[in-house]
Coordinates of C-alpha atoms and ligand atoms in Angstrom, one line a residue:
L1 CA 63.3 -49.1 -82.5
G2 CA 65.3 -52.5 -81.8
V3 CA 63.9 -54.3 -84.7
E4 CA 66.5 -57.2 -85.6
I5 CA 66.8 -57.6 -89.4
K6 CA 67.4 -61.0 -90.7
T7 CA 68.1 -61.2 -94.1
N8 CA 68.3 -64.3 -96.4
S9 CA 66.1 -66.4 -94.3
V10 CA 63.3 -68.6 -96.0
I11 CA 60.6 -69.1 -93.2
D12 CA 58.5 -72.4 -94.3
L13 CA 54.7 -70.8 -94.3
N14 CA 53.7 -73.9 -91.9
Q15 CA 56.2 -75.5 -89.5
G16 CA 58.3 -72.3 -89.7
I17 CA 55.6 -70.3 -88.5
E18 CA 54.7 -72.5 -85.9
D19 CA 58.2 -72.8 -84.9
L20 CA 58.1 -68.9 -84.3
L21 CA 55.0 -69.0 -82.0
K22 CA 56.7 -71.5 -80.1
Q23 CA 59.6 -69.1 -79.7
E24 CA 59.3 -66.0 -77.9
Y25 CA 57.3 -64.3 -80.7
G26 CA 53.6 -63.6 -79.3
A27 CA 52.6 -62.6 -83.1
V28 CA 54.0 -63.3 -86.8
L29 CA 52.9 -60.9 -89.9
V30 CA 53.0 -62.9 -92.9
A31 CA 53.8 -60.1 -95.4
I32 CA 55.0 -62.2 -98.4
G33 CA 54.1 -60.2 -101.5
A34 CA 53.1 -61.5 -104.6
H35 CA 56.0 -62.9 -106.9
K36 CA 54.8 -66.4 -108.4
G37 CA 53.9 -65.3 -112.0
K38 CA 51.4 -66.8 -114.5
K39 CA 51.5 -68.0 -117.9
L40 CA 48.3 -68.8 -120.0
G41 CA 47.6 -72.5 -120.5
I42 CA 48.1 -71.9 -124.3
P43 CA 50.0 -74.5 -126.6
G44 CA 54.1 -73.6 -126.2
A45 CA 53.7 -71.8 -123.1
D46 CA 56.5 -74.0 -121.6
L47 CA 59.0 -73.6 -124.9
D48 CA 62.5 -72.3 -123.9
G49 CA 62.4 -68.8 -124.4
V50 CA 58.8 -68.3 -122.8
L51 CA 59.5 -66.0 -119.4
V52 CA 57.5 -64.9 -116.8
G53 CA 57.3 -61.5 -115.8
T54 CA 58.2 -61.4 -112.5
S55 CA 61.1 -63.7 -112.9
F56 CA 63.0 -61.7 -115.7
M57 CA 62.7 -58.6 -113.5
R58 CA 64.0 -60.1 -110.4
D59 CA 67.1 -61.5 -112.6
V60 CA 67.2 -58.3 -114.4
N61 CA 67.6 -56.1 -111.0
L62 CA 69.5 -58.7 -109.9
G63 CA 72.2 -57.9 -112.3
K64 CA 72.0 -61.5 -113.7
D65 CA 73.2 -62.5 -117.6
V66 CA 69.4 -62.4 -119.1
K67 CA 69.6 -63.7 -122.5
L68 CA 66.5 -62.5 -124.7
G69 CA 66.4 -62.7 -128.6
K70 CA 66.3 -60.0 -131.0
K71 CA 62.5 -60.0 -131.4
V72 CA 60.8 -59.8 -127.5
I73 CA 56.7 -59.6 -127.1
V74 CA 55.3 -59.0 -123.8
I75 CA 52.1 -60.2 -123.1
G76 CA 49.7 -58.2 -120.8
G77 CA 48.8 -54.6 -120.1
G78 CA 49.7 -53.4 -117.0
N79 CA 52.9 -51.9 -115.6
V80 CA 54.5 -54.7 -115.0
A81 CA 54.3 -55.3 -118.5
M82 CA 56.0 -51.8 -119.5
D83 CA 58.7 -52.5 -117.0
C84 CA 59.4 -56.1 -118.6
A85 CA 59.3 -54.1 -122.1
R86 CA 61.5 -51.2 -121.3
S87 CA 63.8 -53.4 -119.3
A88 CA 63.8 -55.7 -122.6
R89 CA 64.5 -52.7 -124.8
R90 CA 67.2 -51.7 -122.7
L91 CA 69.1 -54.9 -122.5
G92 CA 69.2 -54.8 -126.2
A93 CA 66.3 -56.5 -127.8
A94 CA 66.1 -54.7 -131.6
E95 CA 62.0 -55.1 -131.6
V96 CA 59.7 -55.1 -128.7
G97 CA 55.9 -55.4 -128.3
V98 CA 53.3 -55.0 -125.7
S99 CA 50.3 -56.8 -126.6
C100 CA 46.8 -57.2 -124.4
L101 CA 43.3 -58.1 -124.4
E102 CA 42.0 -54.6 -123.9
C103 CA 41.9 -51.4 -126.2
C104 CA 44.7 -48.8 -125.8
D105 CA 42.2 -46.5 -124.0
D106 CA 41.4 -49.2 -121.8
M107 CA 44.9 -50.8 -120.4
P108 CA 45.8 -51.1 -116.7
A109 CA 49.0 -49.5 -117.4
D110 CA 49.7 -45.6 -116.3
I111 CA 49.3 -43.8 -119.3
T112 CA 52.7 -42.1 -118.8
E113 CA 54.1 -45.8 -118.6
V114 CA 52.8 -46.2 -121.6
D115 CA 53.8 -43.1 -123.6
Q116 CA 57.3 -43.6 -122.1
A117 CA 57.5 -47.1 -123.8
R118 CA 56.5 -46.0 -126.9
E119 CA 59.3 -43.0 -126.7
E120 CA 61.7 -46.0 -126.1
G121 CA 60.3 -47.5 -129.7
I122 CA 57.7 -49.9 -127.9
E123 CA 55.0 -51.2 -130.0
I124 CA 51.7 -51.6 -128.4
Y125 CA 49.5 -54.7 -130.2
D126 CA 46.4 -54.0 -128.3
S127 CA 42.8 -55.8 -128.6
R128 CA 44.2 -59.4 -128.8
T129 CA 43.4 -63.0 -127.8
F130 CA 46.4 -65.4 -127.7
T131 CA 45.7 -68.7 -129.3
K132 CA 49.6 -70.3 -128.8
I133 CA 53.0 -69.6 -128.8
V134 CA 54.4 -70.3 -132.6
S135 CA 57.6 -72.4 -133.0
N136 CA 59.8 -73.3 -135.2
D137 CA 62.2 -76.4 -134.4
G138 CA 61.2 -76.4 -131.0
K139 CA 62.3 -72.3 -130.8
V140 CA 59.9 -69.7 -130.2
A141 CA 58.8 -68.1 -133.4
G142 CA 56.0 -65.8 -132.4
V143 CA 52.8 -65.4 -130.6
G144 CA 49.6 -66.6 -132.4
C145 CA 46.6 -64.1 -132.0
L146 CA 42.9 -63.6 -132.9
E147 CA 41.8 -59.6 -133.0
I148 CA 38.8 -59.5 -130.4
T149 CA 36.6 -56.4 -130.1
G150 CA 36.0 -57.1 -126.4
C151 CA 36.5 -59.3 -123.5
T152 CA 33.9 -60.1 -120.8
F153 CA 34.4 -62.2 -117.1
D154 CA 32.3 -64.8 -116.1
D155 CA 31.6 -65.0 -112.3
D156 CA 34.0 -67.5 -111.8
G157 CA 36.5 -65.4 -113.9
G158 CA 36.5 -67.4 -117.0
P159 CA 37.2 -64.9 -120.2
H160 CA 34.8 -64.4 -123.2
F161 CA 36.1 -62.9 -126.2
D162 CA 34.3 -61.1 -129.0
V163 CA 36.5 -62.0 -131.6
V164 CA 36.5 -60.3 -135.1
N165 CA 36.7 -63.5 -137.2
D166 CA 38.7 -66.5 -136.9
E167 CA 41.8 -65.4 -139.0
E168 CA 44.8 -66.1 -136.6
H169 CA 47.9 -63.7 -136.9
T170 CA 51.1 -64.4 -135.5
L171 CA 53.4 -61.5 -133.9
E172 CA 56.5 -62.4 -134.4
A173 CA 59.4 -63.1 -131.4
D174 CA 61.8 -65.2 -130.4
T175 CA 61.5 -64.4 -126.6
V176 CA 57.8 -64.1 -125.5
I177 CA 57.4 -62.5 -121.2
F178 CA 54.0 -63.2 -119.4
A179 CA 53.1 -60.3 -117.8
I180 CA 49.6 -61.1 -116.9
G181 CA 49.4 -60.8 -113.2
Q182 CA 50.7 -62.6 -109.9
V183 CA 49.9 -64.5 -107.1
P184 CA 51.9 -65.0 -103.4
E185 CA 54.1 -68.6 -103.7
V186 CA 51.8 -70.2 -101.3
S187 CA 49.6 -73.6 -101.2
D188 CA 47.3 -74.6 -98.7
S189 CA 48.5 -75.9 -95.0
R190 CA 47.5 -76.0 -91.4
I191 CA 48.2 -72.1 -91.2
V192 CA 47.7 -70.6 -94.5
K193 CA 44.4 -71.1 -96.6
V194 CA 44.8 -69.7 -99.7
S195 CA 41.5 -68.0 -101.1
K196 CA 39.8 -68.3 -104.5
M197 CA 41.8 -65.6 -106.0
G198 CA 45.0 -67.2 -105.1
T199 CA 46.1 -64.9 -102.2
I200 CA 46.0 -65.7 -98.7
D201 CA 42.7 -66.4 -96.5
A202 CA 42.5 -63.6 -93.6
D203 CA 39.3 -62.2 -91.7
S204 CA 39.0 -58.9 -93.5
E205 CA 38.5 -57.1 -90.2
T206 CA 40.9 -58.5 -87.8
L207 CA 43.8 -59.0 -90.5
M208 CA 44.5 -62.5 -88.5
L209 CA 44.7 -65.8 -90.3
E210 CA 42.6 -68.8 -88.2
T211 CA 45.5 -69.4 -86.4
N212 CA 46.0 -66.7 -83.3
G213 CA 48.6 -64.9 -83.5
V214 CA 49.2 -65.0 -87.5
F215 CA 48.6 -61.9 -89.4
V216 CA 48.7 -60.8 -92.9
A217 CA 49.6 -57.7 -94.8
G218 CA 50.4 -56.4 -98.3
D219 CA 50.1 -57.7 -101.8
C220 CA 50.0 -61.4 -100.4
F221 CA 46.3 -60.5 -98.9
S222 CA 44.8 -57.9 -101.3
G223 CA 46.4 -59.1 -104.2
V224 CA 49.0 -57.1 -106.5
A225 CA 48.6 -53.2 -105.7
S226 CA 51.2 -50.6 -104.8
I227 CA 53.8 -49.7 -102.6
I228 CA 52.1 -47.5 -100.6
D229 CA 48.8 -50.0 -100.5
A230 CA 51.4 -52.4 -98.5
I231 CA 52.5 -49.5 -96.2
A232 CA 49.1 -48.6 -95.3
G233 CA 47.9 -52.2 -95.0
G234 CA 51.4 -52.9 -93.0
Q235 CA 49.8 -50.1 -90.5
K236 CA 46.5 -51.4 -90.0
S237 CA 47.9 -54.7 -89.3
A238 CA 50.4 -53.3 -86.7
S239 CA 47.7 -51.6 -85.0
K240 CA 45.7 -55.3 -85.2
I241 CA 49.2 -57.1 -83.4
H242 CA 49.4 -54.3 -80.8
R243 CA 45.5 -54.7 -80.0
Y244 CA 46.2 -58.8 -79.7
L245 CA 49.7 -58.4 -77.7
Q246 CA 47.8 -55.8 -75.4
G247 CA 45.1 -58.6 -75.1
D248 CA 42.6 -56.3 -76.4
V249 CA 39.8 -57.2 -78.9
L250 CA 40.4 -57.0 -82.3
R251 CA 37.1 -56.3 -83.5
V252 CA 36.4 -52.8 -83.1
I253 CA 33.5 -51.3 -84.9
P254 CA 34.5 -47.8 -86.6
T255 CA 32.6 -44.9 -85.4
S256 CA 30.9 -43.5 -88.4
E257 CA 32.8 -40.4 -89.7
I258 CA 30.8 -37.1 -90.1
A259 CA 31.9 -34.4 -91.7
A260 CA 31.9 -31.1 -89.3
T261 CA 29.9 -29.3 -91.8
E262 CA 27.2 -31.7 -91.9
I263 CA 26.5 -31.6 -87.8
K264 CA 23.7 -28.9 -87.3
V265 CA 23.6 -27.4 -84.3
E266 CA 20.5 -24.9 -83.1
I267 CA 21.2 -22.6 -80.9
P268 CA 18.1 -21.0 -79.4
S269 CA 17.9 -17.1 -79.9
E270 CA 17.9 -15.8 -76.5
T271 CA 21.5 -17.4 -75.8
E272 CA 23.8 -15.0 -74.7
K273 CA 27.3 -14.9 -76.6
K274 CA 30.3 -14.8 -74.9
E275 CA 33.9 -14.7 -75.6
R276 CA 35.9 -18.2 -75.8
Q277 CA 36.8 -19.5 -72.2
Ligands
FAD301 C1 57.9 -55.7 -111.8 C2 56.9 -55.0 -110.8 C3 56.9 -53.4 -110.8 C4 55.9 -52.4 -109.6 N1 56.2 -51.3 -109.9 C5 55.5 -50.8 -109.0 C6 55.6 -49.3 -108.7 O1 56.3 -48.6 -109.6 N2 55.2 -48.4 -107.8 C7 54.4 -49.4 -107.2 O2 53.6 -48.3 -106.5 N3 54.2 -50.5 -107.0 C8 55.1 -51.4 -108.1 N4 55.2 -52.8 -107.9 C9 54.2 -53.3 -106.9 C10 54.7 -53.3 -105.6 O3 56.3 -53.7 -105.5 C11 53.9 -54.1 -104.3 O4 52.8 -53.5 -104.4 C12 54.7 -53.9 -103.1 O5 55.9 -54.0 -103.0 C13 53.8 -55.1 -102.0 O6 55.0 -55.1 -100.9 P1 54.7 -56.5 -100.2 O7 55.2 -56.1 -98.6 O8 53.2 -56.9 -99.6 O9 55.2 -57.4 -100.7 P2 57.0 -57.4 -101.3 O10 57.6 -55.7 -101.4 O11 56.8 -58.2 -102.2 O12 57.7 -58.0 -100.2 C14 57.6 -59.6 -99.9 C15 59.1 -59.7 -98.9 O13 58.6 -60.9 -98.7 C16 60.0 -61.8 -98.8 N5 59.0 -63.4 -98.5 C17 58.5 -64.1 -99.7 N6 58.4 -65.2 -99.3 C18 59.3 -65.2 -98.2 C19 59.3 -66.6 -97.0 N7 58.6 -67.7 -97.1 N8 60.0 -66.3 -96.1 C20 60.5 -65.2 -96.2 N9 60.7 -64.0 -96.7 C21 59.7 -64.2 -97.8 C22 60.5 -61.4 -100.1 O14 61.6 -62.2 -100.6 C23 60.1 -60.1 -100.2 O15 61.5 -59.2 -99.5 C24 55.4 -53.3 -108.7 C25 55.3 -55.1 -108.7 C26 56.2 -55.5 -109.7 C27 56.5 -57.2 -109.9

């Protein structure tokens, strides 16, 4: 197709995009993924030995010499948490646990991932909220937890926990890995505006930013999803870019889809039936 691929090139999301538009490029697609992992804002979260899932997985996959303690607790209940826990186990951690807010039946991770993690000897400590990273002489010693029976979120996304009682307990660990979600590595600029969710703001129909000719696709727009969703998003954005470059309108009202079985045609009884022409 004549696509030229330039690797190891970081594009500045403000000036860099403007420069591309000033060169021979008619449009720019921003598809930078969501790689910035989060930590809970609890005491001790900045200690050495407290890692973020995405950075940990990147280092593992780049073959870096990742140092882990003997006991690892992964905080989070999704597929990324399972990847981190299973990778920690394969790197030689003797005891690996995953701890999350949800009860086992409601964990966002695929059930097969949870089952396979258990087969690798990983313990699941479900229905907990986290109060602090416990330390001993400045070193991580565990995660302070409270048992909960449920959790609700207010309109601003703030969590409210139904705590069983005030008795805090510690899950012992010398390494803690946060796997509680990711956002794109972006900040508000002339070109890129960041939504309340931390994703890149764009028109949901045209997929274009406020700056003409700049489009988005994938996790950086939708939030963390899956490879197949990113491919579908890429196709949608490509068709919008195609229209843009042709000078076509981007807002196309979709024709409503009607199943063939829903179409009723009344044929007058006197109509003569003929062979298909
Ligand atoms: C640990 C982990 C495990 C996962 N496992 C699965 C799985 O098993 N199955 C599944 O379907 N999905 C999985 N996902 C989700 C899946 O990886 C994403 O949904 C998908 O890759 C998103 O595609 P994307 O094209 O939006 O972004 P990415 O695939 O994240 O690609 C973004 C690209 O943009 C580059 N980039 C970022 N910033 C810049 C910049 N400023 N300049 C230039 N380049 C830049 C990055 O280097 C990267 O190459 C997983 C995610 C994680 C974190």
